[in-house]
Amino acid sequence: MAVHRAVADELAAKLQALGCCEFVSKEGEAGHSEAMFRIREKRRRVDELIGDAKFLQRLLEPYEVKKESSLAKMLGEVPTFTFDQLAAQVNEKKFTEFTSSMRDIERRLTETRADISRLKGLLSQITLLESVEYPLEFFTTGTDLVAGAIYSAPKAAAQAMAERIVKELGDMVEMQRLAGSEKDPNETFAVLCRKSELERLQDTAAGFGAARIDVPKDFALTAAAEKETLSSEISGLEKKEEELIGELSSSADEGLRMARNYGDYWTILHNRLEAMETGEPTEEVLIWEFWTPKSFMKKVEYTVDAYSAYTELAAVEPDEGEEPPTLLKNAPWASCIEPLTIMYGTPTYGKVDPTSLMAPFFFVFLGMCFGDGGYGLVVAGILGYFLVKHRLSPTLRKFFVMMTVGMGMSVVMGALTGSWFGDAVTAFPFLGSLVPLVQSVQVLDPMRDPMTLLMISLALGFIQVLFGLAIAFSENWKSGDKLAAVSDQGGWIIFLCGLVLYGCAVSGSLAPVWLLPGKIAAIGGALLLVLTQGREKKGLASKLFSGVLSLYNVTGFLGDVLSYSRLLALGLGSAAVGMVINLLAGLVAGVPYVGIVLAVLIFVVGHTFSIVVNLLGAFIHSLRLQYVEFFGKFYNATGRDFTPLRNAAQYSRIQEDSSVN
């Protein structure tokens, strides 16, 4: 799109409000023109303001009175504005003056705290010298005639050192032995002498291994007087610190509101200017390139038509090697799974999107792993409450919907296996009237017949593994690599199906009539693999050897299928934990006076713990089966997300302006 600089900013704002245009930055093509210079200068100023907003947040958040709850923010309880309403709040002059005053307070607070820290350091030093009777000036600069030093000497040599000093310096020396701990291996002395004898004193003390203790030059009075002075100064500075903190606290709520709202506005503006900078400029025109979904093209054209006298819009083919971004689009029932797909990796543009393909499996597996009807109802009720009562972010809403559907499958699985809060229906006599209802829909008891559920789990795993191979077969066939489709996926599908048919017929799970078809399929698939898996090798012997060796990969498929046994393990785990909790509750229920209360407490706390732990395990393991066993067969996650220019804010919700539609 070519756009005249006179309407560039206004049109960019309209496209940003649409939220469907990803501007393309051309590396090495940064142009120079008056229009581009103005855009860059404006962005630099906006970046400075964003920096100031972040500074205010860092400074004021510790003193915020009405703190924003992280949970409330996550659940969408943030202010809602249109972009125009957000822009109308911004007063740059007021913000700049406020920021300047806050920087001044921060500077003074930093200086005050530094002074307090320095004085406290001196106070700790003066405490060590507290028993010195002489003015400390003698031990720093001294007077014209008198100087002194403080020494720490080993106790074994202390007495001899004192005697030697008196002997060497005679009557012109005065010495004080300072009080110390009995456990201290050294003794401390304060010594005064004639200034001219100070060097001689030093030599004598050094001869006994004594170390001189330096006295800070800040000290001149006696230790007691200096301590009183320091304590007074520290008290005054701490009062000043409290006053400065009070100023920050009184300004925190309003300052943070301003910093967050203004910061959101300037961040939106920064993103817009950054997108505008991608344009290739002439003196009067900017040429922008951007991706937009075909479904939004009419909206883009309608928006641009309002500036038809100043713009020229055309759809162009991508450059050679240029990869379009990927925007996932799935049916409503599967779209809630999209965050899981993105978490693994974005699909390559034009390749298969696994979202709707894995959705049925994920829901069923999550229900089987959680496996309790009561648990499913509780979690679904909680999630449903948040979905109805809160304006969740799109990603969080999808996640909650996904988990709610999964909990629905857990209710179904719980009904089929008779698991309602473990065995609560049969464990507690007052629920006995529900037993016929539970048994009327129960078709399986995993605690008594786990092998049936294990076979179901492995069968589902085998089906999903084959489904993954079938998807890879389809992708290779569509891309024109039919040999790879037939040999790499088709051969394994035939071979694996043949092995399963033959094994089931031999074990009696299937009628003997399936023996021959299974044997033929297994042998045919094996021959196909042997003849094709070494096709990249040179020489007939190498090709055949590689082909035969490839059959060893059947152990990998066996491992993949066996991984689905976790569906049984986790389902049984949920049921077993629930039964133990019910057993404990039943045991204490008969205790006089407090039995019922204890039973209810154990039931509620125990099942709450079980729900949390088992829900986490069910989600992680169900997802792992998709990522490792399923996606590994076909999914190529080398795409990049579609990241359009949009009015996205961190601390507020930007309401769509109907005027741009």
XYZ file of C-alpha atoms in Angstrom:
661
model
C 0.000 0.000 0.000
C 1.252 3.444 -0.952
C 0.020 6.178 1.398
C 0.642 9.912 1.391
C 2.405 11.150 4.509
C -0.485 13.562 5.214
C -2.775 10.663 6.185
C -0.193 8.024 7.103
C -0.595 8.318 10.870
C -4.403 8.440 10.746
C -4.632 5.442 8.429
C -2.110 3.469 10.481
C -4.292 4.106 13.547
C -7.336 2.748 11.683
C -5.450 -0.375 10.594
C -4.181 -0.841 14.142
C -7.759 -0.679 15.427
C -8.719 -3.392 12.919
C -5.984 -5.613 14.362
C -5.522 -7.720 11.237
C -2.390 -6.349 9.526
C 1.118 -7.650 10.212
C 3.534 -5.111 8.785
C 6.600 -6.502 7.022
C 9.962 -4.978 7.841
C 12.361 -4.969 4.915
C 15.855 -5.442 6.297
C 18.463 -3.166 4.841
C 15.878 -0.918 3.223
C 15.498 1.745 5.905
C 14.845 4.852 3.900
C 15.445 8.512 4.611
C 12.903 11.229 4.020
C 11.354 14.060 5.960
C 8.283 11.920 6.702
C 10.405 9.045 7.972
C 12.572 11.418 10.027
C 9.468 12.759 11.783
C 8.194 9.256 12.494
C 11.517 8.239 14.037
C 11.774 11.382 16.127
C 8.248 10.875 17.401
C 9.003 7.256 18.266
C 12.135 8.275 20.180
C 10.048 10.677 22.254
C 7.392 8.013 22.846
C 10.101 5.562 23.933
C 11.356 8.116 26.472
C 7.835 8.490 27.860
C 7.431 4.707 28.078
C 10.709 4.595 29.991
C 9.374 7.230 32.398
C 6.160 5.231 32.880
C 8.161 2.103 33.709
C 10.294 4.146 36.122
C 7.163 5.311 37.959
C 5.836 1.772 38.204
C 9.121 0.493 39.598
C 9.308 3.368 42.086
C 5.690 3.508 43.264
C 4.456 -0.096 43.239
C 5.961 -0.902 46.689
C 3.924 1.988 48.146
C 0.632 1.300 46.355
C -2.319 1.399 48.748
C -5.011 -0.115 46.524
C -2.932 -2.945 45.119
C -4.222 -4.695 42.032
C -4.792 -8.409 42.572
C -2.832 -10.606 40.173
C -5.751 -13.041 40.148
C -8.226 -10.262 39.347
C -6.002 -9.067 36.517
C -5.706 -12.608 35.166
C -9.488 -12.955 35.300
C -9.921 -9.809 33.235
C -10.940 -7.347 35.948
C -9.115 -4.405 34.409
C -10.382 -0.992 33.252
C -12.010 -0.958 29.827
C -11.583 1.956 27.406
C -11.859 2.679 23.757
C -8.581 3.910 22.336
C -9.983 7.435 22.084
C -10.973 7.353 25.765
C -7.478 6.197 26.687
C -5.896 8.895 24.551
C -8.140 11.572 26.097
C -6.704 10.817 29.550
C -3.122 11.530 28.512
C -1.680 14.835 29.697
C 1.982 14.775 28.738
C 2.859 18.018 30.530
C 1.296 16.838 33.787
C 3.021 13.475 33.422
C 6.421 15.036 32.763
C 6.129 17.351 35.768
C 4.984 14.491 37.994
C 7.811 12.249 36.801
C 10.331 15.014 37.436
C 9.058 15.455 41.000
C 9.199 11.705 41.594
C 12.758 11.540 40.272
C 13.690 14.326 42.696
C 12.113 12.431 45.602
C 13.877 9.243 44.536
C 17.208 11.098 44.364
C 16.719 12.572 47.837
C 15.556 9.229 49.204
C 18.588 7.478 47.717
C 20.947 10.083 49.177
C 19.237 9.873 52.580
C 19.459 6.096 52.666
C 23.110 6.251 51.622
C 23.811 8.682 54.471
C 21.949 6.456 56.940
C 23.922 3.452 55.785
C 27.220 5.347 56.082
C 26.410 6.652 59.561
C 25.275 3.224 60.752
C 28.590 1.871 59.567
C 30.377 4.520 61.623
C 28.107 3.736 64.574
C 29.085 0.072 64.449
C 32.738 1.128 64.431
C 32.321 3.554 67.332
C 30.694 0.771 69.348
C 33.986 -1.146 69.195
C 35.801 1.929 70.561
C 33.193 2.765 73.181
C 35.478 2.010 76.149
C 38.255 4.356 74.931
C 38.472 7.197 77.457
C 40.491 9.615 75.336
C 39.183 11.891 72.583
C 39.387 9.989 69.314
C 41.103 12.945 67.681
C 44.348 11.644 69.256
C 44.074 8.461 67.163
C 43.253 10.166 63.855
C 45.118 13.437 63.222
C 46.509 13.933 66.728
C 47.419 17.349 68.200
C 50.590 19.337 67.746
C 52.308 17.405 70.552
C 50.292 14.254 71.234
C 49.295 11.328 69.021
C 48.062 7.846 69.656
C 47.223 4.463 68.231
C 44.995 1.508 69.062
C 46.481 -1.977 68.808
C 45.146 -5.508 68.901
C 47.787 -7.946 70.153
C 47.734 -11.684 70.902
C 46.961 -12.290 74.571
C 50.149 -14.276 75.033
C 52.237 -11.262 74.023
C 50.018 -8.474 75.360
C 51.611 -8.064 78.776
C 55.153 -8.173 77.403
C 54.225 -5.620 74.733
C 52.775 -3.243 77.331
C 55.900 -3.490 79.469
C 58.182 -2.945 76.492
C 56.251 0.161 75.383
C 56.531 1.665 78.880
C 60.217 0.794 78.971
C 60.907 2.236 75.507
C 58.866 5.437 75.850
C 59.172 6.035 79.567
C 56.924 8.464 81.389
C 55.747 10.112 78.152
C 53.280 7.337 77.374
C 49.764 6.639 78.612
C 48.072 3.329 77.989
C 44.530 1.974 78.448
C 43.698 -1.704 78.181
C 40.219 -1.946 76.601
C 37.600 -4.377 77.881
C 37.075 -7.407 75.675
C 35.556 -10.868 75.598
C 37.263 -13.719 77.412
C 36.942 -15.806 74.258
C 38.706 -13.153 72.175
C 42.273 -14.383 71.438
C 43.539 -10.787 71.310
C 43.731 -7.868 73.715
C 43.200 -4.268 72.653
C 45.222 -1.267 73.871
C 44.772 2.483 73.393
C 48.184 4.177 73.623
C 49.020 7.919 73.777
C 52.538 9.276 73.363
C 54.475 12.247 72.068
C 53.820 12.729 68.384
C 57.535 12.447 67.672
C 57.584 8.982 69.286
C 54.650 7.576 67.258
C 56.840 5.808 64.710
C 58.902 4.239 67.494
C 55.693 3.094 69.165
C 54.594 1.490 65.915
C 57.865 -0.442 65.557
C 57.665 -1.719 69.120
C 54.058 -2.926 68.754
C 54.797 -4.564 65.418
C 57.562 -6.556 67.046
C 54.962 -8.341 69.170
C 52.653 -9.093 66.223
C 50.179 -6.360 67.143
C 47.883 -4.938 64.459
C 46.920 -1.288 64.424
C 43.204 -0.544 64.392
C 42.380 2.395 62.154
C 40.030 5.002 63.568
C 37.845 6.823 60.995
C 38.890 10.432 60.478
C 35.267 11.497 61.041
C 35.758 10.938 64.771
C 37.230 13.681 66.999
C 35.297 13.645 70.290
C 35.168 10.867 72.817
C 33.510 7.627 71.708
C 30.468 8.276 73.907
C 29.994 11.780 72.488
C 30.478 10.571 68.927
C 27.952 7.767 69.477
C 25.369 10.225 70.755
C 25.987 12.536 67.783
C 25.726 9.686 65.266
C 22.532 8.342 66.845
C 20.981 11.800 66.680
C 21.953 12.260 63.022
C 20.638 8.807 62.106
C 17.354 9.530 63.878
C 16.972 12.777 61.925
C 17.737 11.083 58.613
C 15.310 8.237 59.332
C 12.600 10.798 60.016
C 13.440 12.457 56.708
C 13.278 9.036 55.029
C 9.798 8.459 56.478
C 8.653 11.846 55.175
C 9.928 11.057 51.672
C 8.281 7.628 51.755
C 5.087 9.355 52.893
C 5.257 11.597 49.822
C 5.662 8.532 47.607
C 2.797 6.717 49.339
C 0.435 9.673 48.991
C 1.221 9.894 45.270
C 1.441 6.158 44.554
C -2.138 5.293 43.567
C -2.667 8.283 41.289
C 0.860 8.027 39.908
C 0.479 4.351 39.096
C -2.899 4.911 37.461
C -1.300 7.557 35.293
C 1.807 5.465 34.566
C -0.214 2.387 33.611
C -2.845 4.085 31.484
C -0.429 6.502 29.853
C 2.080 3.682 29.419
C -0.550 1.583 27.632
C -1.361 4.490 25.339
C 2.282 5.165 24.502
C 2.981 1.470 23.982
C 0.172 1.321 21.428
C 1.571 4.456 19.824
C 5.091 2.980 19.819
C 3.857 -0.158 18.037
C 2.080 1.966 15.445
C 5.116 4.143 14.767
C 7.333 1.069 14.589
C 4.995 -0.390 11.959
C 5.002 2.887 10.040
C 8.812 2.812 10.023
C 8.745 -0.403 8.010
C 7.578 1.618 5.020
C 9.844 2.398 2.103
C 9.710 6.207 1.903
C 9.834 8.822 -0.780
C 9.572 12.527 0.002
C 5.759 12.438 0.073
C 4.761 8.767 0.178
C 5.295 5.716 2.387
C 5.053 2.259 0.850
C 3.935 -0.381 3.339
C 3.785 -4.134 2.991
C 1.688 -6.210 5.371
C 0.099 -9.613 5.684
C -3.630 -9.831 6.307
C -5.987 -12.844 6.323
C -8.142 -13.121 3.220
C -11.223 -13.103 5.431
C -10.273 -9.571 6.593
C -9.402 -8.189 3.173
C -12.791 -6.540 2.676
C -12.484 -4.737 6.021
C -9.034 -3.502 5.053
C -10.265 -2.311 1.655
C -13.253 -0.568 3.255
C -10.970 1.214 5.733
C -8.500 2.284 3.048
C -11.264 3.443 0.664
C -11.986 6.351 3.011
C -8.538 7.690 2.020
C -8.695 6.699 -1.644
C -7.368 10.087 -2.782
C -4.180 9.523 -0.787
C -3.649 5.757 -1.050
C -3.138 2.897 -3.461
C -3.769 -0.650 -2.229
C -2.879 -3.835 -4.101
C -2.519 -7.522 -3.285
C 0.898 -8.860 -4.324
C 2.526 -12.266 -4.445
C 5.079 -13.081 -1.714
C 8.738 -12.866 -2.619
C 10.527 -16.109 -3.398
C 11.358 -17.892 -0.161
C 9.130 -15.588 1.889
C 7.081 -17.586 4.397
C 3.644 -16.224 5.336
C 2.716 -16.204 9.032
C 0.270 -18.775 10.360
C -3.164 -17.910 11.735
C -5.025 -20.874 13.196
C -8.679 -21.201 12.255
C -10.670 -24.134 13.585
C -14.267 -25.074 14.231
C -15.644 -23.672 17.514
C -15.593 -27.090 19.201
C -11.843 -27.451 18.550
C -10.619 -23.850 18.734
C -10.244 -24.070 22.517
C -7.351 -26.509 21.946
C -5.362 -23.959 19.906
C -3.261 -22.753 22.887
C -1.934 -26.307 23.259
C -0.916 -26.382 19.610
C 0.831 -23.010 19.866
C 2.561 -24.113 23.070
C 4.162 -26.982 21.121
C 4.932 -24.876 18.073
C 3.160 -22.976 15.317
C 2.229 -25.066 12.263
C 4.094 -24.349 9.047
C 1.975 -22.247 6.689
C 0.090 -24.463 4.243
C 0.798 -27.622 6.235
C -1.499 -29.572 8.514
C -2.919 -27.914 11.634
C -3.189 -30.659 14.273
C -5.645 -28.805 16.519
C -8.909 -30.390 15.410
C -7.161 -33.717 14.784
C -5.960 -34.100 18.357
C -8.969 -32.486 20.087
C -11.186 -35.626 20.352
C -8.282 -37.723 21.616
C -7.204 -35.099 24.145
C -10.707 -34.709 25.575
C -11.208 -38.475 25.868
C -7.775 -39.029 27.407
C -8.228 -36.184 29.896
C -11.566 -37.673 30.934
C -10.052 -41.144 31.306
C -7.069 -39.902 33.341
C -9.182 -37.800 35.707
C -11.823 -40.475 35.614
C -14.239 -39.367 38.345
C -17.726 -38.005 37.796
C -17.865 -36.070 41.068
C -14.486 -34.478 40.502
C -15.486 -33.561 36.970
C -18.681 -31.856 38.141
C -16.833 -29.830 40.801
C -14.109 -28.582 38.457
C -16.562 -27.943 35.607
C -18.742 -25.903 37.980
C -15.798 -23.769 39.107
C -14.597 -23.200 35.553
C -18.129 -22.439 34.377
C -18.487 -19.794 37.089
C -15.351 -17.995 35.918
C -16.409 -18.257 32.275
C -19.778 -16.651 33.025
C -18.771 -14.078 35.639
C -15.427 -12.825 34.328
C -14.174 -11.273 31.110
C -11.207 -13.560 30.619
C -8.480 -12.955 28.084
C -9.033 -14.892 24.820
C -6.271 -17.402 25.585
C -7.413 -18.003 29.174
C -11.034 -18.326 28.046
C -10.030 -20.980 25.517
C -8.108 -22.838 28.211
C -11.067 -22.758 30.608
C -13.453 -23.952 27.876
C -11.035 -26.752 26.983
C -10.814 -27.898 30.600
C -14.602 -27.674 31.000
C -15.113 -29.986 28.010
C -12.482 -32.321 29.453
C -14.338 -32.329 32.775
C -17.493 -33.263 30.875
C -15.635 -36.300 29.559
C -14.530 -37.038 33.131
C -18.190 -37.077 34.209
C -18.975 -39.506 31.370
C -16.029 -41.712 32.316
C -16.993 -41.564 35.989
C -20.545 -42.624 35.130
C -19.320 -45.545 32.995
C -16.948 -46.767 35.719
C -19.154 -45.919 38.727
C -16.644 -43.502 40.228
C -18.275 -40.586 42.058
C -15.843 -39.101 44.579
C -14.230 -42.531 44.573
C -16.733 -45.027 45.962
C -18.667 -42.427 47.983
C -22.058 -43.764 46.846
C -21.396 -47.208 48.330
C -19.084 -46.094 51.167
C -21.649 -43.918 52.954
C -24.999 -45.525 53.880
C -26.990 -42.290 53.596
C -26.210 -42.286 49.840
C -27.530 -45.820 49.402
C -30.583 -44.639 47.471
C -28.277 -43.551 44.634
C -26.696 -46.990 44.184
C -29.308 -48.283 41.667
C -28.935 -45.117 39.584
C -25.136 -45.383 39.546
C -25.206 -49.075 38.689
C -27.725 -48.536 35.890
C -25.193 -46.587 33.806
C -22.011 -48.313 34.996
C -20.529 -50.658 32.396
C -17.064 -51.280 33.846
C -15.382 -51.585 37.250
C -11.657 -50.852 36.726
C -10.795 -51.810 40.320
C -12.074 -55.365 39.758
C -11.362 -55.685 36.048
C -8.384 -53.448 35.205
C -7.355 -55.530 32.172
C -10.420 -54.463 30.208
C -9.609 -50.790 30.726
C -5.959 -51.512 29.881
C -6.989 -53.093 26.577
C -9.226 -50.107 25.825
C -6.337 -47.726 26.604
C -3.902 -49.619 24.366
C -6.505 -49.850 21.590
C -7.035 -46.086 21.691
C -3.270 -45.622 21.616
C -2.900 -47.900 18.602
C -5.677 -46.027 16.805
C -4.054 -42.640 17.479
C -0.606 -43.839 16.367
C -2.106 -45.181 13.113
C -4.044 -41.936 12.702
C -0.807 -39.973 12.995
C 0.800 -42.150 10.315
C -2.270 -41.697 8.104
C -1.994 -37.900 8.419
C 1.688 -38.055 7.453
C 0.726 -40.306 4.515
C -1.836 -37.738 3.362
C 0.622 -34.835 3.680
C 3.317 -36.601 1.647
C 0.784 -37.645 -0.993
C -0.566 -34.098 -1.348
C 2.928 -32.644 -1.629
C 3.736 -35.029 -4.482
C 6.093 -37.333 -2.592
C 3.981 -40.412 -3.179
C 6.868 -42.828 -2.788
C 7.539 -41.561 0.738
C 3.822 -41.771 1.531
C 3.572 -45.406 0.432
C 6.917 -46.609 1.798
C 7.419 -44.564 4.971
C 3.849 -44.455 6.241
C 1.863 -46.930 4.137
C 4.314 -49.765 4.791
C 4.153 -49.263 8.548
C 0.356 -48.971 8.582
C -0.005 -52.276 6.699
C 2.676 -54.013 8.782
C 1.315 -52.861 12.157
C -2.301 -53.645 11.262
C -1.224 -57.086 10.078
C 0.642 -57.800 13.312
C -2.322 -56.721 15.449
C -4.836 -58.751 13.409
C -2.627 -61.823 13.540
C -1.925 -61.446 17.256
C -5.605 -60.946 18.126
C -6.602 -63.971 16.028
C -3.936 -66.159 17.654
C -4.972 -65.057 21.158
C -8.629 -65.689 20.426
C -9.687 -62.046 20.643
C -10.720 -62.259 16.974
C -12.145 -65.120 14.947
C -9.588 -67.481 13.334
C -10.704 -66.215 9.941
C -8.488 -63.168 10.560
C -5.316 -65.256 10.847
C -4.604 -65.359 7.131
C -5.411 -61.669 6.351
C -3.275 -60.639 9.322
C -0.366 -62.817 8.224
C -0.563 -61.557 4.625
C -0.703 -57.906 5.733
C 2.216 -58.335 8.153
C 4.409 -60.091 5.585
C 3.407 -57.667 2.818
C 4.092 -54.641 4.991
C 7.441 -56.078 6.099
C 8.478 -56.728 2.483
C 7.461 -53.202 1.502
C 9.567 -51.762 4.331
C 12.565 -53.957 3.538
C 12.458 -52.955 -0.133
C 11.990 -49.202 0.400
C 13.509 -48.069 3.716
C 17.052 -48.283 2.375
C 16.311 -46.457 -0.871
C 18.683 -43.605 -0.014
C 21.639 -45.992 0.355
C 24.047 -46.922 -2.423
C 24.426 -50.529 -3.479
C 21.878 -53.319 -3.356
C 23.344 -54.933 -0.245
C 23.234 -51.647 1.697
C 19.665 -51.020 0.598
C 18.508 -54.471 1.721
C 20.452 -54.333 4.991
C 18.976 -50.924 5.855
C 15.525 -52.186 4.932
C 15.798 -55.234 7.173
C 17.268 -53.126 9.989
C 14.321 -50.705 9.739
C 11.989 -53.450 10.999
C 13.593 -52.955 14.414
C 11.656 -49.674 14.596
C 8.602 -51.759 15.423
C 9.848 -51.617 19.027
C 9.452 -47.829 18.897
C 5.823 -48.174 17.840
C 5.321 -50.777 20.564
C 6.725 -48.334 23.126
C 4.438 -45.590 21.823
C 1.359 -47.779 22.208
C 2.391 -48.978 25.665
C 2.687 -45.329 26.738
C -1.101 -45.187 26.612
C -1.250 -47.567 29.582
C -0.909 -44.404 31.674
C -4.613 -43.826 30.944
C -5.360 -46.864 33.098
C -2.783 -45.977 35.758
C -3.992 -42.422 36.284
C -7.656 -43.420 36.203
C -7.073 -46.107 38.827
C -5.004 -43.650 40.862
C -7.881 -41.179 41.092
C -10.312 -43.916 42.106
C -7.938 -45.437 44.677
C -7.162 -42.117 46.361
C -10.874 -41.325 46.527
C -11.614 -44.704 48.125
C -8.906 -44.205 50.775
C -10.297 -40.763 51.651
C -13.812 -42.191 51.975
C -12.506 -45.039 54.140
C -10.783 -42.607 56.514
C -13.891 -40.422 56.693
C -16.027 -43.481 57.462
C -13.674 -44.638 60.216
C -13.838 -41.360 62.155
C -17.560 -40.783 61.582
C -18.435 -42.962 64.577
C -16.334 -40.989 67.063
C -18.684 -39.435 69.670
C -19.499 -35.718 69.397
C -16.841 -34.740 66.823
C -16.994 -37.729 64.486
C -19.289 -36.168 61.885
C -17.304 -32.924 61.840
C -14.013 -34.802 61.406
C -15.513 -36.986 58.675
C -16.742 -33.960 56.731
C -13.367 -32.255 57.178
C -11.448 -35.305 55.947
C -13.850 -35.725 53.025
C -13.631 -32.091 51.877
C -9.895 -31.564 52.420
C -8.956 -35.006 51.127
C -10.985 -34.810 47.935
C -9.851 -31.219 47.326
C -6.241 -32.401 47.508
C -7.065 -35.353 45.262
C -8.734 -33.091 42.698
C -5.741 -30.740 42.525
C -3.116 -33.480 42.271
C -5.015 -35.723 39.867
C -6.135 -32.846 37.656
C -2.537 -31.734 37.217
C -1.398 -35.268 36.428
C -4.302 -35.901 34.057
C -3.625 -32.717 32.095
C 0.139 -33.237 31.835
C -0.022 -36.887 30.790
C -2.883 -36.377 28.332
C -0.907 -33.557 26.747
C 2.284 -35.624 26.691
C 0.550 -38.334 24.658
C -0.347 -35.709 22.047
C 3.067 -34.054 21.941
C 5.252 -37.172 21.939
C 3.301 -40.133 20.602
C 0.949 -38.298 18.197
C 2.692 -35.159 16.950
C 5.942 -37.054 16.459
C 4.385 -38.984 13.580
C 3.509 -36.065 11.332
C 3.614 -32.563 12.812
C 6.073 -29.998 11.478
C 5.994 -26.990 13.831
C 8.320 -24.613 12.000
C 5.844 -21.818 11.309
C 5.606 -18.406 12.924
C 2.626 -16.786 14.586
C 0.573 -14.129 12.880
C 1.286 -11.034 14.998
C -0.789 -8.169 13.626
C -0.551 -4.546 14.681
C -3.339 -4.094 17.213
C -4.428 -1.961 20.139
C -2.995 -4.275 22.786
C -2.602 -2.963 26.332
C -1.074 -4.477 29.464
C -3.091 -2.795 32.204
C -6.422 -2.132 30.490
C -8.751 -3.660 27.946
C -9.098 -1.722 24.707
C -12.668 -1.958 23.531
C -13.206 -2.269 19.812
C -14.356 0.973 18.274
C -17.367 0.342 16.049
C -16.381 3.263 13.844
C -13.545 1.268 12.293
C -15.788 -1.608 11.172
